[in-house]
Short mmCIF file of C-alpha atoms and ligand atoms in Angstrom, two decimals:
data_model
loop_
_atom_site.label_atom_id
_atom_site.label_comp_id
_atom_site.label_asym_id
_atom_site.label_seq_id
_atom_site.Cartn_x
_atom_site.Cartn_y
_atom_site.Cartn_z
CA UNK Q 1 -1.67 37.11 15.02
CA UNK Q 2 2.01 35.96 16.33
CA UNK Q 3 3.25 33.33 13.42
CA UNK Q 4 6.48 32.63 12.58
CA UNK Q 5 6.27 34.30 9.15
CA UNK Q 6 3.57 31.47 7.26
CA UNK Q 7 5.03 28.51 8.39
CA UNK Q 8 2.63 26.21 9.34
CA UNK Q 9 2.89 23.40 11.23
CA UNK Q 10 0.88 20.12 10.86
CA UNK Q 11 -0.23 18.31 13.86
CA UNK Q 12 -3.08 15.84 12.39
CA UNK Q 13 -1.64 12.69 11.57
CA UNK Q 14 -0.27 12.95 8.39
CA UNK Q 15 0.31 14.43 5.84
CA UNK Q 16 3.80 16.30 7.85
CA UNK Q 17 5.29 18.98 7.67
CA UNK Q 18 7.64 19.06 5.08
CA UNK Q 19 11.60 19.22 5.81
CA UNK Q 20 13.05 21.49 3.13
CA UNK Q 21 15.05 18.38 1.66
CA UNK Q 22 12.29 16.39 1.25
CA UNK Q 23 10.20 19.21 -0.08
CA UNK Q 24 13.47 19.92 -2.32
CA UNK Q 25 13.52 16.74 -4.08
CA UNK Q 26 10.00 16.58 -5.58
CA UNK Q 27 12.02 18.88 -7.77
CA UNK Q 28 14.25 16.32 -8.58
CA UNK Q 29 12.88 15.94 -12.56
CA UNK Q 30 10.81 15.06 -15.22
CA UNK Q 31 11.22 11.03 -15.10
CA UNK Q 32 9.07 8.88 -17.01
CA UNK Q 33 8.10 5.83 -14.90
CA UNK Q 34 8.98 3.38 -17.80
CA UNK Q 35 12.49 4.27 -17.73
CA UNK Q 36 15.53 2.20 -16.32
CA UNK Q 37 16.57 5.28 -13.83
CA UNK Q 38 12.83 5.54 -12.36
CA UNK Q 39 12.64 1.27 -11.97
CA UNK Q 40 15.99 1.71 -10.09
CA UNK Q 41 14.63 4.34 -7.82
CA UNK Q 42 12.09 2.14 -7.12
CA UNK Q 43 14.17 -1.04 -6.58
CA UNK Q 44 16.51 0.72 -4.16
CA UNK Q 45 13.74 2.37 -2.14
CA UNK Q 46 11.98 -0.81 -1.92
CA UNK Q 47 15.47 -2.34 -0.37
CA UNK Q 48 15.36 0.63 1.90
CA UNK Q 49 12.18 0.05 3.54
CA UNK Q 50 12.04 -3.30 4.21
CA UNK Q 51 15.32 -2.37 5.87
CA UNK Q 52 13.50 0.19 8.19
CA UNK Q 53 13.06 -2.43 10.66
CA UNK Q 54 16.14 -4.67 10.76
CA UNK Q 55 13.84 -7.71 11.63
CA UNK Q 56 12.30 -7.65 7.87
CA UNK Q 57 15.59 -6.76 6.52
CA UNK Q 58 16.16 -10.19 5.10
CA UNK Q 59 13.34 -12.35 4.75
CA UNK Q 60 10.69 -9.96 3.43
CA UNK Q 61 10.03 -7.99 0.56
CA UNK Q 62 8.25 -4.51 -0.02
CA UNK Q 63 6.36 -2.97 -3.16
CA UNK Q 64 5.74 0.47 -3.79
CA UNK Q 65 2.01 1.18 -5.18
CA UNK Q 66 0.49 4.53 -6.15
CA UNK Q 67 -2.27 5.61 -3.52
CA UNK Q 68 -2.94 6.71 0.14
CA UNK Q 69 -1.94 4.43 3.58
CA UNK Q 70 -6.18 2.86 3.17
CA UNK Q 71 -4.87 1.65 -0.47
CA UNK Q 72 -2.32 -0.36 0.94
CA UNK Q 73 -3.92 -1.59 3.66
CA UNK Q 74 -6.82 -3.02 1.08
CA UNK Q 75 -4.46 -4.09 -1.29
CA UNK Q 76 -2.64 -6.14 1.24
CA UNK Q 77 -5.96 -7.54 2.37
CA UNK Q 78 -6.70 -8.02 -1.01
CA UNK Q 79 -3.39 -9.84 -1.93
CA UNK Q 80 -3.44 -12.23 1.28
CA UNK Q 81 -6.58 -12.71 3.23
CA UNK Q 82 -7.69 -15.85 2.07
CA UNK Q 83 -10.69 -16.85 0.53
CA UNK Q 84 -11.67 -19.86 2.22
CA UNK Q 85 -10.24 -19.54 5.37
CA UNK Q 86 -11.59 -16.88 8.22
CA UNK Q 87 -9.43 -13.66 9.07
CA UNK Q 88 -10.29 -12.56 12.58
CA UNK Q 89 -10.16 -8.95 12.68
CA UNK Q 90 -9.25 -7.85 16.09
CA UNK Q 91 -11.07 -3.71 16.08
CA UNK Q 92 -10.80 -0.99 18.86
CA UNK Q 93 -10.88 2.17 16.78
CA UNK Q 94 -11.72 3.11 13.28
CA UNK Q 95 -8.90 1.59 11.17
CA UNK Q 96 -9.47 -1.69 12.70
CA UNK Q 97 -13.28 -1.48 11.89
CA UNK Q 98 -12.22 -0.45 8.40
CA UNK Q 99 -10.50 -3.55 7.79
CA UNK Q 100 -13.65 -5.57 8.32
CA UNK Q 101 -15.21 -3.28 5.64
CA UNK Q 102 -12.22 -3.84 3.08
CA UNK Q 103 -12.59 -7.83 4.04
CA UNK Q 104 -16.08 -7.25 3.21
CA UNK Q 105 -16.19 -5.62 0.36
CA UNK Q 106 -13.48 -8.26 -1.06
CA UNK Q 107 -15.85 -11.25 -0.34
CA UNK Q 108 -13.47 -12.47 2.34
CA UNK Q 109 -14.87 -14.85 5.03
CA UNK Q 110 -13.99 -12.82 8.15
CA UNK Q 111 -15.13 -12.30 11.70
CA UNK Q 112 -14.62 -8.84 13.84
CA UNK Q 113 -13.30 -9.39 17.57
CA UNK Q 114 -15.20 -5.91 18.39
CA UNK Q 115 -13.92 -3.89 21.38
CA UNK Q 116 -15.04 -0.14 22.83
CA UNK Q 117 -12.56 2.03 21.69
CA UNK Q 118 -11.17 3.12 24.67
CA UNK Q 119 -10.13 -0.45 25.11
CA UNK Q 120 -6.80 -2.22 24.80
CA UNK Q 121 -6.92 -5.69 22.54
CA UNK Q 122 -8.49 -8.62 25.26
CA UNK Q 123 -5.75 -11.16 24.38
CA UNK Q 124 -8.16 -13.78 26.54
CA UNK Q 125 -10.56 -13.49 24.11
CA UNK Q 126 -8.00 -13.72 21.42
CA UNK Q 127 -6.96 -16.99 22.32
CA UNK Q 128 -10.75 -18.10 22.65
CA UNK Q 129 -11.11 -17.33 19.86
CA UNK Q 130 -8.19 -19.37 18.31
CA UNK Q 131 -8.99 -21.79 20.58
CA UNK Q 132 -12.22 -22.74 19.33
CA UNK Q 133 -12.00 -21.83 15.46
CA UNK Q 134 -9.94 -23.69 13.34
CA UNK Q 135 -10.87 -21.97 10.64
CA UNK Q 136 -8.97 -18.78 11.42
CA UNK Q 137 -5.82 -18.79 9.52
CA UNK Q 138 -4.79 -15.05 9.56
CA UNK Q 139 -5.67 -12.23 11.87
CA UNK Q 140 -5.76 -8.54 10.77
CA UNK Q 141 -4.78 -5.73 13.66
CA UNK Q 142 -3.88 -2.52 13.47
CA UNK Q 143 -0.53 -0.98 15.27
CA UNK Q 144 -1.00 2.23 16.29
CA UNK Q 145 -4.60 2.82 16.46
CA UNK Q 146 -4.85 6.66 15.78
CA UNK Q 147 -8.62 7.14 16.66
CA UNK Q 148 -7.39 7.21 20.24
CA UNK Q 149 -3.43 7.07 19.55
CA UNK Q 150 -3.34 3.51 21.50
CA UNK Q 151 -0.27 1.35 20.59
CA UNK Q 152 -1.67 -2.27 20.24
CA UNK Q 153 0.56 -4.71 21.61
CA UNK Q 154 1.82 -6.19 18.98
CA UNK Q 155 4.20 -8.19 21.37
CA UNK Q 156 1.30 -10.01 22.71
CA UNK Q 157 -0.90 -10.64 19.48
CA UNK Q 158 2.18 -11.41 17.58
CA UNK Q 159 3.27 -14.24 20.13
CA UNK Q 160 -0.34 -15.46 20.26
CA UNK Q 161 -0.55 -15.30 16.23
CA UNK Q 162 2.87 -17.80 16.59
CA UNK Q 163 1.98 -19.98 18.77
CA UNK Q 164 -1.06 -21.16 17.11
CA UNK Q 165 0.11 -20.60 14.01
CA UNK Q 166 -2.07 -18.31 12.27
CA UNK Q 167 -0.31 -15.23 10.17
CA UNK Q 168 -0.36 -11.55 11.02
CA UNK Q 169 -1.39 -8.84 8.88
CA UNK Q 170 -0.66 -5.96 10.16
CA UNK Q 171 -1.71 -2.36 9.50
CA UNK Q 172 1.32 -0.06 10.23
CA UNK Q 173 0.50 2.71 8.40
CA UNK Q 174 0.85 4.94 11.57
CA UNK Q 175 3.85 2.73 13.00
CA UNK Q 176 5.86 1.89 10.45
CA UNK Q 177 9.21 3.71 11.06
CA UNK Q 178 8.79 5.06 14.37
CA UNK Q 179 7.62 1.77 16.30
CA UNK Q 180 9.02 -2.00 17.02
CA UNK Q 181 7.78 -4.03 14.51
CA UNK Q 182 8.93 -7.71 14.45
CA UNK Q 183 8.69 -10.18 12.05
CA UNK Q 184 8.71 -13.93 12.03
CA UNK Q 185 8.61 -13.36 15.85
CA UNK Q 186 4.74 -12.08 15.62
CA UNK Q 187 4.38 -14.69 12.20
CA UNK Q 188 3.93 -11.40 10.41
CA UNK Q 189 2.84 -12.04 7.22
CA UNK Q 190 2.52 -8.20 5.66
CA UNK Q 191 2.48 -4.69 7.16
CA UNK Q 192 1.20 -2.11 5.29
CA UNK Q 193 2.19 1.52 5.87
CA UNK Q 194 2.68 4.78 3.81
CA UNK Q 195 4.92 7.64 2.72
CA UNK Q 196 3.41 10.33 4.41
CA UNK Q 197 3.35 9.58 8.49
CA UNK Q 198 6.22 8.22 10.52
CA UNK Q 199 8.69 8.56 7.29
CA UNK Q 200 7.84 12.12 6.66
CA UNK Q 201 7.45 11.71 2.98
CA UNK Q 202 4.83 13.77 0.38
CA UNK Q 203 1.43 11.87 0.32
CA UNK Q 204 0.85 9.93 -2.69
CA UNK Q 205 2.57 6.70 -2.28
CA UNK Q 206 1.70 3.90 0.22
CA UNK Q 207 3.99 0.48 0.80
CA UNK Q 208 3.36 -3.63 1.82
CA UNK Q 209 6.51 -5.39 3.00
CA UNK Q 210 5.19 -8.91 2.89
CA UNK Q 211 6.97 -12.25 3.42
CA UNK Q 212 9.19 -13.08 0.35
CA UNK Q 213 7.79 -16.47 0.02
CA UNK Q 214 3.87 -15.04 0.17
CA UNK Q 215 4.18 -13.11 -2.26
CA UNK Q 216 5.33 -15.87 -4.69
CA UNK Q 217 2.67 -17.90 -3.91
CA UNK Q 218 0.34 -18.79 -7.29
CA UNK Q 219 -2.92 -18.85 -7.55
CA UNK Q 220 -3.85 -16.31 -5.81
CA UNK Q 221 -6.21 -13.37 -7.38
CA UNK Q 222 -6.58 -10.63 -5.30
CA UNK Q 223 -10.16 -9.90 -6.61
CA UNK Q 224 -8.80 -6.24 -7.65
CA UNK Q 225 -6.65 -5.74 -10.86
CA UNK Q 226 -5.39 -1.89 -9.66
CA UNK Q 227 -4.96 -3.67 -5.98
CA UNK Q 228 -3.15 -7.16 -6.70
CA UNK Q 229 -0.01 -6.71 -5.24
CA UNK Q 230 1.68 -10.12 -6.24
CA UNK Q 231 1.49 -8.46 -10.27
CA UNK Q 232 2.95 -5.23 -8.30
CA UNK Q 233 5.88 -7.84 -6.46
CA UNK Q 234 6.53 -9.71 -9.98
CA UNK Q 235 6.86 -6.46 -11.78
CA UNK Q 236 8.88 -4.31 -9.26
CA UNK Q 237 11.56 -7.31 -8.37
CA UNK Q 238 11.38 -8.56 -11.88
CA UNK Q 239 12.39 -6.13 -14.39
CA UNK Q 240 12.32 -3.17 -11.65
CA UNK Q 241 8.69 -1.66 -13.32
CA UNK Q 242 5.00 -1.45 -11.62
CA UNK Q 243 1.93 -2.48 -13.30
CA UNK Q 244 0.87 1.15 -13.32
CA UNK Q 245 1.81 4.74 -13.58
CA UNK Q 246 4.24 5.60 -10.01
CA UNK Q 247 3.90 9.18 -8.30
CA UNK Q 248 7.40 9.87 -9.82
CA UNK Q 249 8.23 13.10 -7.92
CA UNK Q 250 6.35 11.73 -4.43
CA UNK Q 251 9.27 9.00 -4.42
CA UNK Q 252 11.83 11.79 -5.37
CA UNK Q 253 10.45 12.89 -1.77
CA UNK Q 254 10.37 9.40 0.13
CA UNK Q 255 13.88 9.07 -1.18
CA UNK Q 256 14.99 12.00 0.49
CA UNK Q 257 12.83 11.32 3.25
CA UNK Q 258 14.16 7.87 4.07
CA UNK Q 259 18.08 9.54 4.19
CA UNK Q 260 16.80 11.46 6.73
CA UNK Q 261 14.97 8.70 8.87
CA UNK Q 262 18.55 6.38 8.55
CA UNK Q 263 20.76 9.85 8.95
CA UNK Q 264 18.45 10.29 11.98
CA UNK Q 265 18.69 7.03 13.70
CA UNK Q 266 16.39 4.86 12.18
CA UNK Q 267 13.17 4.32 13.87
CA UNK Q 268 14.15 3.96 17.40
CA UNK Q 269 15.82 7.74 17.47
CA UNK Q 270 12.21 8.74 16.16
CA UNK Q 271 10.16 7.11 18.54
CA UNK Q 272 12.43 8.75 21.16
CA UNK Q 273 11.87 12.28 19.45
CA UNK Q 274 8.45 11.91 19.29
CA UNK Q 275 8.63 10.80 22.90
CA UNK Q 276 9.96 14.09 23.79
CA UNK Q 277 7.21 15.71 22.29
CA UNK Q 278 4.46 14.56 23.07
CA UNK Q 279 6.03 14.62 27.16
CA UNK Q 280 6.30 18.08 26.49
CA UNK Q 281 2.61 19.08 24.70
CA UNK Q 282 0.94 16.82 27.74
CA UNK Q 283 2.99 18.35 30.63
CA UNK Q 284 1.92 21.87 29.17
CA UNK Q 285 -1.89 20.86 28.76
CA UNK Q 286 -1.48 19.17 32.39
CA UNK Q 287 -1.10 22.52 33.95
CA UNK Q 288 -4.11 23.98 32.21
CA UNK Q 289 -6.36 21.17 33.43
CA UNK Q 290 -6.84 19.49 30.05
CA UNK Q 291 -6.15 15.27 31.24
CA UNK Q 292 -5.10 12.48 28.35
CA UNK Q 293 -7.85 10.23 26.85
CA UNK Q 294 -6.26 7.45 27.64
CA UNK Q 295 -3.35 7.20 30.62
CA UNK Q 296 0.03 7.86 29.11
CA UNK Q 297 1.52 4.57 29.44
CA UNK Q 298 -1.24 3.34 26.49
CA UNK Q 299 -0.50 5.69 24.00
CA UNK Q 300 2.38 5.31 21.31
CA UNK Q 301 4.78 7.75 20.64
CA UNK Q 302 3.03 8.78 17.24
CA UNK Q 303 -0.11 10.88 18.79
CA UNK Q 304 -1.62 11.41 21.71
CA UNK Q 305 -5.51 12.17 22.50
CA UNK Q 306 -6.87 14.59 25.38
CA UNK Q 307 -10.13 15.69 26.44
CA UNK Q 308 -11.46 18.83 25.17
CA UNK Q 309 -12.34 21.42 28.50
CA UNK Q 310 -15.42 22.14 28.77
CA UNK Q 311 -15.03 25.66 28.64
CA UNK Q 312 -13.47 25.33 24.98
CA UNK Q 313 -14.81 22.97 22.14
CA UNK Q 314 -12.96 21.74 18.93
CA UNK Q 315 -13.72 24.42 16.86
CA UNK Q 316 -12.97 27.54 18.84
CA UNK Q 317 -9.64 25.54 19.88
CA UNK Q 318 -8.65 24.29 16.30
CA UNK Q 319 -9.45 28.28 14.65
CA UNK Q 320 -7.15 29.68 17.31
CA UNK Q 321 -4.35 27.50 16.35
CA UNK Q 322 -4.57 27.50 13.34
CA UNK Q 323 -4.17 31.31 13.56
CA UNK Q 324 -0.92 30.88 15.00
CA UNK Q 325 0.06 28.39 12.71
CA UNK Q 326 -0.63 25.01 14.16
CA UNK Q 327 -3.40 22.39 12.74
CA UNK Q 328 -4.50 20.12 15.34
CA UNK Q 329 -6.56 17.33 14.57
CA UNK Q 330 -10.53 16.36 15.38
CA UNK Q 331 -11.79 13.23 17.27
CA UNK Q 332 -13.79 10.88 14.83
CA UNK Q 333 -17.25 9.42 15.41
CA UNK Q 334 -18.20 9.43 18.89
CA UNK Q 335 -15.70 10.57 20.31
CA UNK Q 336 -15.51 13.88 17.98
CA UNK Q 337 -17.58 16.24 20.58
CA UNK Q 338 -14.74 15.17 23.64
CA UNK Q 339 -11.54 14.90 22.30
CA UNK Q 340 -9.01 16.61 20.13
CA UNK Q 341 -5.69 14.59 18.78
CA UNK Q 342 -1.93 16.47 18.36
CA UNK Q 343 0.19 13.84 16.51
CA UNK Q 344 4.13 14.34 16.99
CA UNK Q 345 5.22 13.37 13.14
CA UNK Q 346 6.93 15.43 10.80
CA UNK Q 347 9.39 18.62 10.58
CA UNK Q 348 8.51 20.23 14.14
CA UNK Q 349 11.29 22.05 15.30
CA UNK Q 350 12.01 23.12 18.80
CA UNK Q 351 10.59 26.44 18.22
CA UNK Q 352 7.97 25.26 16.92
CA UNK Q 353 7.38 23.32 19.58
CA UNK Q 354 7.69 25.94 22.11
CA UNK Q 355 5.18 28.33 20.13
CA UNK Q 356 2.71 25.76 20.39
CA UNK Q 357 3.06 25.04 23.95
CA UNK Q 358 2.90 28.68 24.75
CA UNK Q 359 -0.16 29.53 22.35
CA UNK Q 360 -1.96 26.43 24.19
CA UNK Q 361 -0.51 28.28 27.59
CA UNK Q 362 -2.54 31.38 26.36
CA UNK Q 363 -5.78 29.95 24.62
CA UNK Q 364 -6.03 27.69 27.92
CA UNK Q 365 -5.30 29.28 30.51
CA UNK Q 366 -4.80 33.12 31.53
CA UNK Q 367 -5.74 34.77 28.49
CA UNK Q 368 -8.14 31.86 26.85
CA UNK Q 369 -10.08 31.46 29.67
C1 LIG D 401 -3.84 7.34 8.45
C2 LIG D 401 -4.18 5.91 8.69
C3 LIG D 401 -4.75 5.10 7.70
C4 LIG D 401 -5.23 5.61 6.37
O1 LIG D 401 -4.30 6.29 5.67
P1 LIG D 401 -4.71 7.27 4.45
O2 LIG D 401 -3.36 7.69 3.98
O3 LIG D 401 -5.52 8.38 5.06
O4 LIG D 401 -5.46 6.49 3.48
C5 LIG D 401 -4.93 3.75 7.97
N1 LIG D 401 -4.61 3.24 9.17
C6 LIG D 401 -4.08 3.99 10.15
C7 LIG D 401 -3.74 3.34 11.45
C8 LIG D 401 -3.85 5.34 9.95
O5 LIG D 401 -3.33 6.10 10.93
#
């Protein structure tokens, strides 16, 4: 089979592919996580990525826990979905629905806005619903929702989270570096996000950049001891330490990692990159008759979803690419008999991209057939 040597390529959202800095540096050294040069590390990495997005630069704060993207997004429900107030969960794919389990699970009074997945955020029934119920104080949303790839708008929830004043958390975990996120703008109280997706670090370590005045609040157990992110916050802009033992070496990586995002452009040039591919993947499956799951215009930059042909299903397509190299990803739930996903993070490299395009060429159309 035709691969370029063994690389292979990643095309499921996250983990990426690996530049060869970033997979350089978790070579860095044997640090011990108690040490003065490992809480320094941590300090300037936590400046770096509440810096990602110049509209959290100043007011917000992020900490750095051990754990996958679902880890931060619990502990930030954890740290700041109240207990006595309601957090309207606003769901159209599987990380929104998974919020409502995490609220759940915590004991938090919450109520699930529940939409079909193929469906964008009813903003009517938003406001309805913050019309009517006082009781809402927060509402929990997800950015990029990548069971279909559907950017949320966020411009539209966040204004309707201001202007009745409830706060905004925010799961960016597939956003976070390679979207617009806003801040007091959308009354965003936290976003959580991770390592290992738009920033192109190792998995291992996930991140919450929460308001700096949230986090000081007292009072306020998170109902978890590994999860309470305000001991995390106290700890990491204290005396620079975490509560717990860090993935040294996977923040060796994100280090790296976020030189290249800022030596890049920041998050706008990646958006733009990803842009480029995913115009390019859907152009090449347009000719072999294989449509998008949702029109173009929905979808983020981050990954895109497209119906499987009915002369090919998942596995027969995923094998084949994967014998040349490329791992696509699988729909989830219902929609894992229709759809396949190809997300755009990560190392891909223009000949990369062009083997892909032309092994899809082949599996789809003259030779796949
Ligand atoms: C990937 C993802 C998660 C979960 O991240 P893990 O690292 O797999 O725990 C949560 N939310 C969204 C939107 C994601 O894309």
């Amino acid at each position: 089979m035709a691969t370029a040597g063994d690389r292979q390529v990643l095309l499921n959202p996250g983990p990426v592919t690996l530049s060869d800095t970033v997979r350089a540096a978790l070579g860095r050294g044997d640090w011990c996580h108690r040490e003065p040069e490992f809480a320094a590390l941590a300090r300037s990495i936590n400046a770096r990525l509440a810096g990602v997005h110049p509209a959290l630069q100043d007011d917000y704060d992020a900490v750095l826990l051990t754990g996958s993207g679902t880890a931060a997004v619990e502990g930030m429900l954890a740290s700041f979905a109240p207990r006595r107030r309601t957090t309207l969960v606003l769901a159209n794919g599987v990380y929104g629905e998974r919020m409502a389990r995490m609220l759940a699970a915590h004991g938090r009074p919450h109520r699930v806005l529940a939409h079909d997945w193929l469906a964008p955020p009813d903003i009517a029934r938003l406001e309805a619903e913050l019309a009517c119920d006082a009781d809402i104080s927060h509402v929990a949303v997800v950015h990029h929702e990548t069971t279909t790839g559907r950017l949320n708008d966020l411009e539209v929830i966040g204004q309707a989270c201001k202007a009745w004043g409830v706060q905004l958390l925010l799961d960016g975990v597939s956003s976070f570096g390679a979207e617009y996120i806003a801040g007091r703008d959308w009354n965003l109280a936290a976003v959580a996000a991770t390592a290992n997706k738009c920033l192109h670090g190792v998995p291992g370590l996930s991140f919450v950049v929460g308001r700096r005045d949230l986090w000081r609040k007292p009072g306020a157990a998170a109902g978890s001891l590994y999860l309470d992110l305000r001991a995390y916050h106290a700890a990491q802009h204290g005396d620079g330490f975490s509560p717990f033992t860090q993935a040294v070496q996977v923040a060796f990586a994100l280090d790296a990692a976020l030189d290249e995002h800022a030596a890049e452009g920041g998050w706008s040039a990646r958006r733009e990159r990803y842009r480029a591919r995913a115009e390019r993947i859907s152009a090449t499956l347009q000719e072999q008759g294989v449509g998008t799951l949702l029109a173009p215009a929905e979808f983020g930059s981050v990954l895109w979803s497209y119906r499987l042909p009915g002369r090919l299903g998942y596995a027969a397509l995923h094998d084949a690419l994967k014998a040349r190299g490329f791992v696509i990803y699988a729909g989830q739930g219902r929609l894992a008999a229709d759809i396949f996903r190809i997300a755009h993070m990560g190392d891909i490299r223009p000949v990369d991209l062009e083997r892909l395009c032309q092994s899809l060429h082949e599996l789809l159309g003259g030779r796949g057939r």
